[in-house]
Amino acid sequence: MAKIESLDEESPETDERQEDDRQLTYADYLHLDQLLGAQQPRSRPVHHDELLFIIQHQTSELWLKLILHELISARDGFRNDQIPLALKRLARVKHIQHTLADQWSILATLTPSEYLQFRDFLATSSGFQSYQYRAVEFILGNKDAKLITGFDHDEQASAMLAALLNSPSLYDEFLHHLSRQGYPIPTAVLNRDPTLPYVADDRLLPTFKIIYTDPQQHWAAYETCEELIDIEDNFQLWRFRHLKTVERTIGHKVGTGGSSGVDFLHKALDRTFFPELYAVRTILEPAGRRDG
């Protein structure tokens, strides 16, 4: 007869895990040796302010990683009609966005003369090359297949961007959710090619007008629309703070990666993720006029 282990007997694997847990330190858990060793200034002699520049961008990438994590989960929430879950994720994203925007005030303490002491050592590296930033824009609907080719040298980045390019955006999934709840969403919108950037469609305005005309009756949809607006507002604030920080640091110089710098950032302010949620405000009418 086979020996049956008692349920209260610990297996060797459990013993090993518990032993490892007892030896786990704060530094081990957070891999602080790798994290704190990742700041490698390139200037020679090392300029004091380069450490600020490196940490600013490294922490931004960590926050972008968490934003992606939360937005993907929020998108899944819309897909599964789990609106409370999606709203929870979006609420966290909004707090992260505030932190990212506030970080620009730290980098803004870097004066032009200080930055020029090490700028040439950045060579062709640029924040324009951040694949996680591109990924955030992709999941929010601002997609551009051509941008993926810029990451051909990075298999992980290319795979992430390709997956987001070929899957519905956060807004796409929200519109599908509204359709399943009985709101009139045009078939052409529901069946659109998800690899293309989202383009405003006026045929959605009557639907959002219904929601905004009677928020109490359509509270779940109304609250979600406003959360999405908050996400976009915060994103635009981050873009604006980025622009002003760059402007006060390098003026209108060309970016290290070859972008047009401030001029490029100005153009980015015109991009929108959820155009109908802004456009509906133009067509709303006062309650008295509706009743009359």
PDB file of C-alpha atoms in Angstrom:
ATOM      1  CA  MET A   1       0.000   0.000   0.000  1.00  0.00           C
ATOM      2  CA  ALA A   2       1.278   3.477  -0.880  1.00  0.00           C
ATOM      3  CA  LYS A   3       2.228   5.639   2.022  1.00  0.00           C
ATOM      4  CA  ILE A   4      -0.168   8.532   2.562  1.00  0.00           C
ATOM      5  CA  GLU A   5       1.478  11.604   4.055  1.00  0.00           C
ATOM      6  CA  SER A   6      -0.262  13.253   6.963  1.00  0.00           C
ATOM      7  CA  LEU A   7      -1.788  16.596   6.023  1.00  0.00           C
ATOM      8  CA  ASP A   8       0.001  18.275   8.891  1.00  0.00           C
ATOM      9  CA  GLU A   9       3.396  16.995   7.796  1.00  0.00           C
ATOM     10  CA  GLU A  10       5.367  19.565   5.839  1.00  0.00           C
ATOM     11  CA  SER A  11       6.965  18.535   2.560  1.00  0.00           C
ATOM     12  CA  PRO A  12      10.657  19.242   1.952  1.00  0.00           C
ATOM     13  CA  GLU A  13       9.639  21.966  -0.519  1.00  0.00           C
ATOM     14  CA  THR A  14       7.611  23.707   2.203  1.00  0.00           C
ATOM     15  CA  ASP A  15      10.504  23.461   4.625  1.00  0.00           C
ATOM     16  CA  GLU A  16      12.850  25.016   2.073  1.00  0.00           C
ATOM     17  CA  ARG A  17      10.445  27.843   1.309  1.00  0.00           C
ATOM     18  CA  GLN A  18       9.947  28.662   4.981  1.00  0.00           C
ATOM     19  CA  GLU A  19      13.713  28.565   5.507  1.00  0.00           C
ATOM     20  CA  ASP A  20      14.134  30.967   2.612  1.00  0.00           C
ATOM     21  CA  ASP A  21      11.397  33.210   4.031  1.00  0.00           C
ATOM     22  CA  ARG A  22      13.139  33.359   7.410  1.00  0.00           C
ATOM     23  CA  GLN A  23      16.334  34.476   5.696  1.00  0.00           C
ATOM     24  CA  LEU A  24      14.629  36.977   3.372  1.00  0.00           C
ATOM     25  CA  THR A  25      15.649  40.555   4.056  1.00  0.00           C
ATOM     26  CA  TYR A  26      14.160  43.859   2.934  1.00  0.00           C
ATOM     27  CA  ALA A  27      17.089  44.360   0.580  1.00  0.00           C
ATOM     28  CA  ASP A  28      16.705  40.851  -0.848  1.00  0.00           C
ATOM     29  CA  TYR A  29      12.964  41.230  -1.453  1.00  0.00           C
ATOM     30  CA  LEU A  30      13.416  44.518  -3.306  1.00  0.00           C
ATOM     31  CA  HIS A  31      16.658  43.485  -5.046  1.00  0.00           C
ATOM     32  CA  LEU A  32      18.208  46.673  -3.762  1.00  0.00           C
ATOM     33  CA  ASP A  33      21.662  45.637  -4.878  1.00  0.00           C
ATOM     34  CA  GLN A  34      20.429  45.704  -8.488  1.00  0.00           C
ATOM     35  CA  LEU A  35      18.080  48.666  -8.050  1.00  0.00           C
ATOM     36  CA  LEU A  36      20.575  50.971  -6.339  1.00  0.00           C
ATOM     37  CA  GLY A  37      23.373  49.816  -8.588  1.00  0.00           C
ATOM     38  CA  ALA A  38      21.472  50.770 -11.728  1.00  0.00           C
ATOM     39  CA  GLN A  39      22.515  54.433 -11.623  1.00  0.00           C
ATOM     40  CA  GLN A  40      25.646  54.644 -13.739  1.00  0.00           C
ATOM     41  CA  PRO A  41      26.532  58.228 -14.721  1.00  0.00           C
ATOM     42  CA  ARG A  42      28.350  58.533 -18.048  1.00  0.00           C
ATOM     43  CA  SER A  43      29.830  61.994 -17.637  1.00  0.00           C
ATOM     44  CA  ARG A  44      33.580  62.263 -17.102  1.00  0.00           C
ATOM     45  CA  PRO A  45      34.363  63.620 -14.653  1.00  0.00           C
ATOM     46  CA  VAL A  46      31.027  62.618 -13.145  1.00  0.00           C
ATOM     47  CA  HIS A  47      28.770  65.648 -12.879  1.00  0.00           C
ATOM     48  CA  HIS A  48      26.845  66.002  -9.626  1.00  0.00           C
ATOM     49  CA  ASP A  49      23.430  66.538 -11.273  1.00  0.00           C
ATOM     50  CA  GLU A  50      23.504  63.533 -13.597  1.00  0.00           C
ATOM     51  CA  LEU A  51      22.300  61.296 -10.762  1.00  0.00           C
ATOM     52  CA  LEU A  52      19.122  63.399 -10.523  1.00  0.00           C
ATOM     53  CA  PHE A  53      18.560  63.030 -14.259  1.00  0.00           C
ATOM     54  CA  ILE A  54      18.982  59.232 -14.129  1.00  0.00           C
ATOM     55  CA  ILE A  55      16.771  58.679 -11.086  1.00  0.00           C
ATOM     56  CA  GLN A  56      14.041  60.937 -12.504  1.00  0.00           C
ATOM     57  CA  HIS A  57      13.782  58.768 -15.605  1.00  0.00           C
ATOM     58  CA  GLN A  58      14.223  55.429 -13.868  1.00  0.00           C
ATOM     59  CA  THR A  59      11.446  56.144 -11.364  1.00  0.00           C
ATOM     60  CA  SER A  60       9.229  57.359 -14.210  1.00  0.00           C
ATOM     61  CA  GLU A  61       9.727  54.023 -15.948  1.00  0.00           C
ATOM     62  CA  LEU A  62       8.758  52.169 -12.758  1.00  0.00           C
ATOM     63  CA  TRP A  63       5.566  54.210 -12.469  1.00  0.00           C
ATOM     64  CA  LEU A  64       4.818  53.628 -16.166  1.00  0.00           C
ATOM     65  CA  LYS A  65       5.194  49.900 -15.535  1.00  0.00           C
ATOM     66  CA  LEU A  66       2.577  50.101 -12.787  1.00  0.00           C
ATOM     67  CA  ILE A  67       0.262  52.262 -14.918  1.00  0.00           C
ATOM     68  CA  LEU A  68       0.379  49.624 -17.660  1.00  0.00           C
ATOM     69  CA  HIS A  69      -0.328  46.905 -15.107  1.00  0.00           C
ATOM     70  CA  GLU A  70      -3.392  48.784 -13.870  1.00  0.00           C
ATOM     71  CA  LEU A  71      -4.698  49.827 -17.294  1.00  0.00           C
ATOM     72  CA  ILE A  72      -4.517  46.265 -18.618  1.00  0.00           C
ATOM     73  CA  SER A  73      -6.493  45.111 -15.593  1.00  0.00           C
ATOM     74  CA  ALA A  74      -9.016  47.943 -16.061  1.00  0.00           C
ATOM     75  CA  ARG A  75      -9.416  46.941 -19.703  1.00  0.00           C
ATOM     76  CA  ASP A  76     -10.095  43.367 -18.585  1.00  0.00           C
ATOM     77  CA  GLY A  77     -12.655  44.748 -16.150  1.00  0.00           C
ATOM     78  CA  PHE A  78     -14.524  46.475 -18.964  1.00  0.00           C
ATOM     79  CA  ARG A  79     -14.287  43.329 -21.075  1.00  0.00           C
ATOM     80  CA  ASN A  80     -15.876  41.280 -18.293  1.00  0.00           C
ATOM     81  CA  ASP A  81     -18.425  43.954 -17.317  1.00  0.00           C
ATOM     82  CA  GLN A  82     -16.725  44.367 -13.941  1.00  0.00           C
ATOM     83  CA  ILE A  83     -17.093  48.119 -13.658  1.00  0.00           C
ATOM     84  CA  PRO A  84     -16.226  48.453  -9.930  1.00  0.00           C
ATOM     85  CA  LEU A  85     -12.948  46.628 -10.576  1.00  0.00           C
ATOM     86  CA  ALA A  86     -12.152  48.803 -13.595  1.00  0.00           C
ATOM     87  CA  LEU A  87     -12.895  51.992 -11.650  1.00  0.00           C
ATOM     88  CA  LYS A  88     -10.663  50.835  -8.790  1.00  0.00           C
ATOM     89  CA  ARG A  89      -7.790  50.341 -11.227  1.00  0.00           C
ATOM     90  CA  LEU A  90      -8.371  53.710 -12.880  1.00  0.00           C
ATOM     91  CA  ALA A  91      -8.449  55.450  -9.497  1.00  0.00           C
ATOM     92  CA  ARG A  92      -4.978  54.083  -8.773  1.00  0.00           C
ATOM     93  CA  VAL A  93      -3.736  55.189 -12.186  1.00  0.00           C
ATOM     94  CA  LYS A  94      -4.894  58.727 -11.425  1.00  0.00           C
ATOM     95  CA  HIS A  95      -2.812  58.833  -8.238  1.00  0.00           C
ATOM     96  CA  ILE A  96       0.241  57.565 -10.111  1.00  0.00           C
ATOM     97  CA  GLN A  97      -0.293  60.227 -12.768  1.00  0.00           C
ATOM     98  CA  HIS A  98      -0.256  62.939 -10.102  1.00  0.00           C
ATOM     99  CA  THR A  99       3.062  61.594  -8.810  1.00  0.00           C
ATOM    100  CA  LEU A 100       4.526  61.530 -12.318  1.00  0.00           C
ATOM    101  CA  ALA A 101       3.425  65.099 -12.989  1.00  0.00           C
ATOM    102  CA  ASP A 102       4.810  66.333  -9.671  1.00  0.00           C
ATOM    103  CA  GLN A 103       8.171  64.728 -10.449  1.00  0.00           C
ATOM    104  CA  TRP A 104       8.792  67.304 -13.168  1.00  0.00           C
ATOM    105  CA  SER A 105       9.191  69.957 -10.466  1.00  0.00           C
ATOM    106  CA  ILE A 106      12.222  68.039  -9.183  1.00  0.00           C
ATOM    107  CA  LEU A 107      13.848  67.846 -12.594  1.00  0.00           C
ATOM    108  CA  ALA A 108      13.051  71.524 -13.124  1.00  0.00           C
ATOM    109  CA  THR A 109      15.637  72.318 -10.434  1.00  0.00           C
ATOM    110  CA  LEU A 110      18.230  71.305 -13.045  1.00  0.00           C
ATOM    111  CA  THR A 111      19.343  74.569 -14.654  1.00  0.00           C
ATOM    112  CA  PRO A 112      20.392  74.856 -18.315  1.00  0.00           C
ATOM    113  CA  SER A 113      24.045  75.391 -17.409  1.00  0.00           C
ATOM    114  CA  GLU A 114      24.018  72.323 -15.145  1.00  0.00           C
ATOM    115  CA  TYR A 115      22.369  70.101 -17.745  1.00  0.00           C
ATOM    116  CA  LEU A 116      24.800  71.153 -20.450  1.00  0.00           C
ATOM    117  CA  GLN A 117      27.645  69.838 -18.310  1.00  0.00           C
ATOM    118  CA  PHE A 118      26.592  66.252 -19.073  1.00  0.00           C
ATOM    119  CA  ARG A 119      24.041  66.419 -21.910  1.00  0.00           C
ATOM    120  CA  ASP A 120      26.509  65.356 -24.604  1.00  0.00           C
ATOM    121  CA  PHE A 121      27.237  62.157 -22.663  1.00  0.00           C
ATOM    122  CA  LEU A 122      23.612  61.044 -23.272  1.00  0.00           C
ATOM    123  CA  ALA A 123      24.575  60.596 -26.947  1.00  0.00           C
ATOM    124  CA  THR A 124      21.473  59.500 -28.901  1.00  0.00           C
ATOM    125  CA  SER A 125      19.486  58.235 -25.917  1.00  0.00           C
ATOM    126  CA  SER A 126      16.172  60.018 -25.351  1.00  0.00           C
ATOM    127  CA  GLY A 127      12.914  59.707 -23.459  1.00  0.00           C
ATOM    128  CA  PHE A 128      11.349  59.582 -26.917  1.00  0.00           C
ATOM    129  CA  GLN A 129      12.626  55.973 -26.996  1.00  0.00           C
ATOM    130  CA  SER A 130      10.620  54.848 -23.940  1.00  0.00           C
ATOM    131  CA  TYR A 131       8.676  51.788 -25.067  1.00  0.00           C
ATOM    132  CA  GLN A 132       6.578  51.800 -21.904  1.00  0.00           C
ATOM    133  CA  TYR A 133       5.383  55.321 -22.668  1.00  0.00           C
ATOM    134  CA  ARG A 134       4.426  54.119 -26.158  1.00  0.00           C
ATOM    135  CA  ALA A 135       2.662  51.146 -24.597  1.00  0.00           C
ATOM    136  CA  VAL A 136       0.574  53.447 -22.385  1.00  0.00           C
ATOM    137  CA  GLU A 137      -0.419  55.493 -25.420  1.00  0.00           C
ATOM    138  CA  PHE A 138      -1.268  52.299 -27.323  1.00  0.00           C
ATOM    139  CA  ILE A 139      -3.588  50.930 -24.642  1.00  0.00           C
ATOM    140  CA  LEU A 140      -5.270  54.341 -24.416  1.00  0.00           C
ATOM    141  CA  GLY A 141      -5.911  54.257 -28.174  1.00  0.00           C
ATOM    142  CA  ASN A 142      -3.155  56.378 -29.735  1.00  0.00           C
ATOM    143  CA  LYS A 143      -1.680  53.598 -31.875  1.00  0.00           C
ATOM    144  CA  ASP A 144       0.911  53.786 -34.629  1.00  0.00           C
ATOM    145  CA  ALA A 145       2.337  50.566 -36.085  1.00  0.00           C
ATOM    146  CA  LYS A 146       5.335  52.429 -37.503  1.00  0.00           C
ATOM    147  CA  LEU A 147       6.576  53.218 -34.015  1.00  0.00           C
ATOM    148  CA  ILE A 148       7.205  49.539 -33.276  1.00  0.00           C
ATOM    149  CA  THR A 149      10.011  49.383 -35.828  1.00  0.00           C
ATOM    150  CA  GLY A 150      12.003  51.698 -33.623  1.00  0.00           C
ATOM    151  CA  PHE A 151      12.254  48.874 -31.116  1.00  0.00           C
ATOM    152  CA  ASP A 152      13.359  46.094 -33.455  1.00  0.00           C
ATOM    153  CA  HIS A 153      16.526  45.789 -31.376  1.00  0.00           C
ATOM    154  CA  ASP A 154      14.473  44.963 -28.264  1.00  0.00           C
ATOM    155  CA  GLU A 155      12.456  41.754 -28.537  1.00  0.00           C
ATOM    156  CA  GLN A 156      10.560  42.322 -25.294  1.00  0.00           C
ATOM    157  CA  ALA A 157       9.557  45.868 -26.212  1.00  0.00           C
ATOM    158  CA  SER A 158       8.498  44.872 -29.731  1.00  0.00           C
ATOM    159  CA  ALA A 159       6.388  41.997 -28.416  1.00  0.00           C
ATOM    160  CA  MET A 160       4.647  44.196 -25.849  1.00  0.00           C
ATOM    161  CA  LEU A 161       3.834  46.919 -28.353  1.00  0.00           C
ATOM    162  CA  ALA A 162       2.684  44.423 -31.004  1.00  0.00           C
ATOM    163  CA  ALA A 163       0.323  42.778 -28.521  1.00  0.00           C
ATOM    164  CA  LEU A 164      -1.175  46.128 -27.528  1.00  0.00           C
ATOM    165  CA  LEU A 165      -1.383  47.248 -31.150  1.00  0.00           C
ATOM    166  CA  ASN A 166      -3.409  44.183 -32.123  1.00  0.00           C
ATOM    167  CA  SER A 167      -5.758  44.188 -29.148  1.00  0.00           C
ATOM    168  CA  PRO A 168      -8.634  46.543 -28.297  1.00  0.00           C
ATOM    169  CA  SER A 169      -7.801  49.695 -26.393  1.00  0.00           C
ATOM    170  CA  LEU A 170      -9.243  50.619 -23.005  1.00  0.00           C
ATOM    171  CA  TYR A 171     -11.830  52.809 -24.731  1.00  0.00           C
ATOM    172  CA  ASP A 172     -12.712  50.089 -27.255  1.00  0.00           C
ATOM    173  CA  GLU A 173     -13.551  47.730 -24.414  1.00  0.00           C
ATOM    174  CA  PHE A 174     -15.588  50.403 -22.642  1.00  0.00           C
ATOM    175  CA  LEU A 175     -17.668  50.960 -25.774  1.00  0.00           C
ATOM    176  CA  HIS A 176     -18.226  47.203 -26.093  1.00  0.00           C
ATOM    177  CA  HIS A 177     -19.324  47.155 -22.465  1.00  0.00           C
ATOM    178  CA  LEU A 178     -21.819  49.955 -23.107  1.00  0.00           C
ATOM    179  CA  SER A 179     -23.191  48.012 -26.059  1.00  0.00           C
ATOM    180  CA  ARG A 180     -23.733  44.923 -23.904  1.00  0.00           C
ATOM    181  CA  GLN A 181     -25.594  47.126 -21.401  1.00  0.00           C
ATOM    182  CA  GLY A 182     -28.056  48.165 -24.109  1.00  0.00           C
ATOM    183  CA  TYR A 183     -26.597  51.526 -25.133  1.00  0.00           C
ATOM    184  CA  PRO A 184     -26.688  52.192 -28.893  1.00  0.00           C
ATOM    185  CA  ILE A 185     -23.133  51.846 -30.193  1.00  0.00           C
ATOM    186  CA  PRO A 186     -22.710  51.807 -34.006  1.00  0.00           C
ATOM    187  CA  THR A 187     -21.658  48.431 -35.398  1.00  0.00           C
ATOM    188  CA  ALA A 188     -18.867  50.121 -37.346  1.00  0.00           C
ATOM    189  CA  VAL A 189     -17.396  51.367 -34.077  1.00  0.00           C
ATOM    190  CA  LEU A 190     -17.626  47.956 -32.433  1.00  0.00           C
ATOM    191  CA  ASN A 191     -16.010  46.251 -35.423  1.00  0.00           C
ATOM    192  CA  ARG A 192     -13.310  48.814 -36.101  1.00  0.00           C
ATOM    193  CA  ASP A 193      -9.725  47.740 -36.764  1.00  0.00           C
ATOM    194  CA  PRO A 194      -8.050  47.879 -33.320  1.00  0.00           C
ATOM    195  CA  THR A 195      -4.607  48.383 -34.856  1.00  0.00           C
ATOM    196  CA  LEU A 196      -5.588  51.866 -36.058  1.00  0.00           C
ATOM    197  CA  PRO A 197      -5.569  54.977 -33.867  1.00  0.00           C
ATOM    198  CA  TYR A 198      -8.993  55.817 -32.519  1.00  0.00           C
ATOM    199  CA  VAL A 199     -10.743  58.568 -34.486  1.00  0.00           C
ATOM    200  CA  ALA A 200     -13.682  60.591 -33.206  1.00  0.00           C
ATOM    201  CA  ASP A 201     -17.067  59.354 -34.397  1.00  0.00           C
ATOM    202  CA  ASP A 202     -19.980  61.773 -34.074  1.00  0.00           C
ATOM    203  CA  ARG A 203     -22.426  58.874 -34.213  1.00  0.00           C
ATOM    204  CA  LEU A 204     -21.519  58.179 -30.573  1.00  0.00           C
ATOM    205  CA  LEU A 205     -22.566  61.622 -29.366  1.00  0.00           C
ATOM    206  CA  PRO A 206     -26.302  60.812 -28.994  1.00  0.00           C
ATOM    207  CA  THR A 207     -25.384  57.886 -26.742  1.00  0.00           C
ATOM    208  CA  PHE A 208     -23.183  59.965 -24.486  1.00  0.00           C
ATOM    209  CA  LYS A 209     -25.785  62.721 -24.490  1.00  0.00           C
ATOM    210  CA  ILE A 210     -28.281  60.215 -23.031  1.00  0.00           C
ATOM    211  CA  ILE A 211     -25.798  59.342 -20.291  1.00  0.00           C
ATOM    212  CA  TYR A 212     -24.888  62.939 -19.435  1.00  0.00           C
ATOM    213  CA  THR A 213     -28.438  64.264 -19.614  1.00  0.00           C
ATOM    214  CA  ASP A 214     -29.542  61.971 -16.768  1.00  0.00           C
ATOM    215  CA  PRO A 215     -26.506  60.938 -14.692  1.00  0.00           C
ATOM    216  CA  GLN A 216     -28.583  59.397 -11.907  1.00  0.00           C
ATOM    217  CA  GLN A 217     -30.346  57.059 -14.323  1.00  0.00           C
ATOM    218  CA  HIS A 218     -27.063  56.072 -15.986  1.00  0.00           C
ATOM    219  CA  TRP A 219     -24.741  56.430 -13.013  1.00  0.00           C
ATOM    220  CA  ALA A 220     -22.335  53.545 -13.725  1.00  0.00           C
ATOM    221  CA  ALA A 221     -21.720  54.697 -17.295  1.00  0.00           C
ATOM    222  CA  TYR A 222     -21.594  58.355 -16.264  1.00  0.00           C
ATOM    223  CA  GLU A 223     -19.058  57.747 -13.490  1.00  0.00           C
ATOM    224  CA  THR A 224     -16.881  55.701 -15.824  1.00  0.00           C
ATOM    225  CA  CYS A 225     -16.924  58.434 -18.463  1.00  0.00           C
ATOM    226  CA  GLU A 226     -15.782  60.963 -15.889  1.00  0.00           C
ATOM    227  CA  GLU A 227     -13.009  58.654 -14.677  1.00  0.00           C
ATOM    228  CA  LEU A 228     -11.760  58.360 -18.247  1.00  0.00           C
ATOM    229  CA  ILE A 229     -11.839  62.139 -18.584  1.00  0.00           C
ATOM    230  CA  ASP A 230      -9.762  62.388 -15.399  1.00  0.00           C
ATOM    231  CA  ILE A 231      -7.216  59.973 -16.875  1.00  0.00           C
ATOM    232  CA  GLU A 232      -6.897  62.074 -20.022  1.00  0.00           C
ATOM    233  CA  ASP A 233      -6.744  65.362 -18.121  1.00  0.00           C
ATOM    234  CA  ASN A 234      -3.944  63.980 -15.967  1.00  0.00           C
ATOM    235  CA  PHE A 235      -2.108  62.696 -19.015  1.00  0.00           C
ATOM    236  CA  GLN A 236      -2.325  66.120 -20.627  1.00  0.00           C
ATOM    237  CA  LEU A 237      -1.073  67.742 -17.431  1.00  0.00           C
ATOM    238  CA  TRP A 238       1.901  65.370 -17.462  1.00  0.00           C
ATOM    239  CA  ARG A 239       2.587  66.271 -21.119  1.00  0.00           C
ATOM    240  CA  PHE A 240       2.379  69.978 -20.345  1.00  0.00           C
ATOM    241  CA  ARG A 241       4.707  69.726 -17.327  1.00  0.00           C
ATOM    242  CA  HIS A 242       7.117  67.729 -19.501  1.00  0.00           C
ATOM    243  CA  LEU A 243       7.014  70.410 -22.194  1.00  0.00           C
ATOM    244  CA  LYS A 244       7.620  73.280 -19.757  1.00  0.00           C
ATOM    245  CA  THR A 245      10.460  71.448 -18.014  1.00  0.00           C
ATOM    246  CA  VAL A 246      12.170  70.771 -21.344  1.00  0.00           C
ATOM    247  CA  GLU A 247      11.584  74.351 -22.452  1.00  0.00           C
ATOM    248  CA  ARG A 248      13.143  75.841 -19.324  1.00  0.00           C
ATOM    249  CA  THR A 249      16.099  73.429 -19.521  1.00  0.00           C
ATOM    250  CA  ILE A 250      17.069  73.385 -23.215  1.00  0.00           C
ATOM    251  CA  GLY A 251      14.762  75.923 -24.862  1.00  0.00           C
ATOM    252  CA  HIS A 252      14.023  74.906 -28.457  1.00  0.00           C
ATOM    253  CA  LYS A 253      17.096  72.757 -29.029  1.00  0.00           C
ATOM    254  CA  VAL A 254      16.677  69.478 -30.923  1.00  0.00           C
ATOM    255  CA  GLY A 255      16.193  66.503 -28.586  1.00  0.00           C
ATOM    256  CA  THR A 256      19.103  64.116 -27.956  1.00  0.00           C
ATOM    257  CA  GLY A 257      17.240  61.375 -29.830  1.00  0.00           C
ATOM    258  CA  GLY A 258      16.688  63.613 -32.851  1.00  0.00           C
ATOM    259  CA  SER A 259      13.136  64.738 -32.085  1.00  0.00           C
ATOM    260  CA  SER A 260      12.163  68.377 -32.486  1.00  0.00           C
ATOM    261  CA  GLY A 261      12.053  68.741 -28.708  1.00  0.00           C
ATOM    262  CA  VAL A 262       9.593  71.358 -27.482  1.00  0.00           C
ATOM    263  CA  ASP A 263       7.856  71.595 -30.871  1.00  0.00           C
ATOM    264  CA  PHE A 264       7.188  67.843 -30.805  1.00  0.00           C
ATOM    265  CA  LEU A 265       5.811  68.080 -27.272  1.00  0.00           C
ATOM    266  CA  HIS A 266       3.517  70.951 -28.312  1.00  0.00           C
ATOM    267  CA  LYS A 267       1.982  68.750 -31.014  1.00  0.00           C
ATOM    268  CA  ALA A 268       1.402  65.955 -28.498  1.00  0.00           C
ATOM    269  CA  LEU A 269      -0.938  68.245 -26.549  1.00  0.00           C
ATOM    270  CA  ASP A 270      -3.416  68.082 -29.435  1.00  0.00           C
ATOM    271  CA  ARG A 271      -3.844  64.330 -29.173  1.00  0.00           C
ATOM    272  CA  THR A 272      -6.918  62.989 -27.420  1.00  0.00           C
ATOM    273  CA  PHE A 273      -7.877  59.497 -26.322  1.00  0.00           C
ATOM    274  CA  PHE A 274     -11.612  59.834 -25.658  1.00  0.00           C
ATOM    275  CA  PRO A 275     -12.796  62.567 -28.044  1.00  0.00           C
ATOM    276  CA  GLU A 276     -16.560  62.011 -27.725  1.00  0.00           C
ATOM    277  CA  LEU A 277     -16.390  62.438 -23.946  1.00  0.00           C
ATOM    278  CA  TYR A 278     -15.239  66.003 -24.540  1.00  0.00           C
ATOM    279  CA  ALA A 279     -17.409  66.678 -27.575  1.00  0.00           C
ATOM    280  CA  VAL A 280     -20.636  65.709 -25.793  1.00  0.00           C
ATOM    281  CA  ARG A 281     -20.271  68.707 -23.500  1.00  0.00           C
ATOM    282  CA  THR A 282     -20.838  71.026 -26.441  1.00  0.00           C
ATOM    283  CA  ILE A 283     -24.241  69.574 -27.264  1.00  0.00           C
ATOM    284  CA  LEU A 284     -25.660  69.308 -23.735  1.00  0.00           C
ATOM    285  CA  GLU A 285     -28.593  71.624 -22.990  1.00  0.00           C
ATOM    286  CA  PRO A 286     -29.791  73.257 -19.748  1.00  0.00           C
ATOM    287  CA  ALA A 287     -32.466  71.253 -17.924  1.00  0.00           C
ATOM    288  CA  GLY A 288     -35.071  73.988 -18.343  1.00  0.00           C
ATOM    289  CA  ARG A 289     -34.596  74.091 -22.085  1.00  0.00           C
ATOM    290  CA  ARG A 290     -34.966  70.306 -22.296  1.00  0.00           C
ATOM    291  CA  ASP A 291     -38.140  70.370 -20.260  1.00  0.00           C
ATOM    292  CA  GLY A 292     -39.585  73.268 -22.243  1.00  0.00           C
TER     293      GLY A 292
END
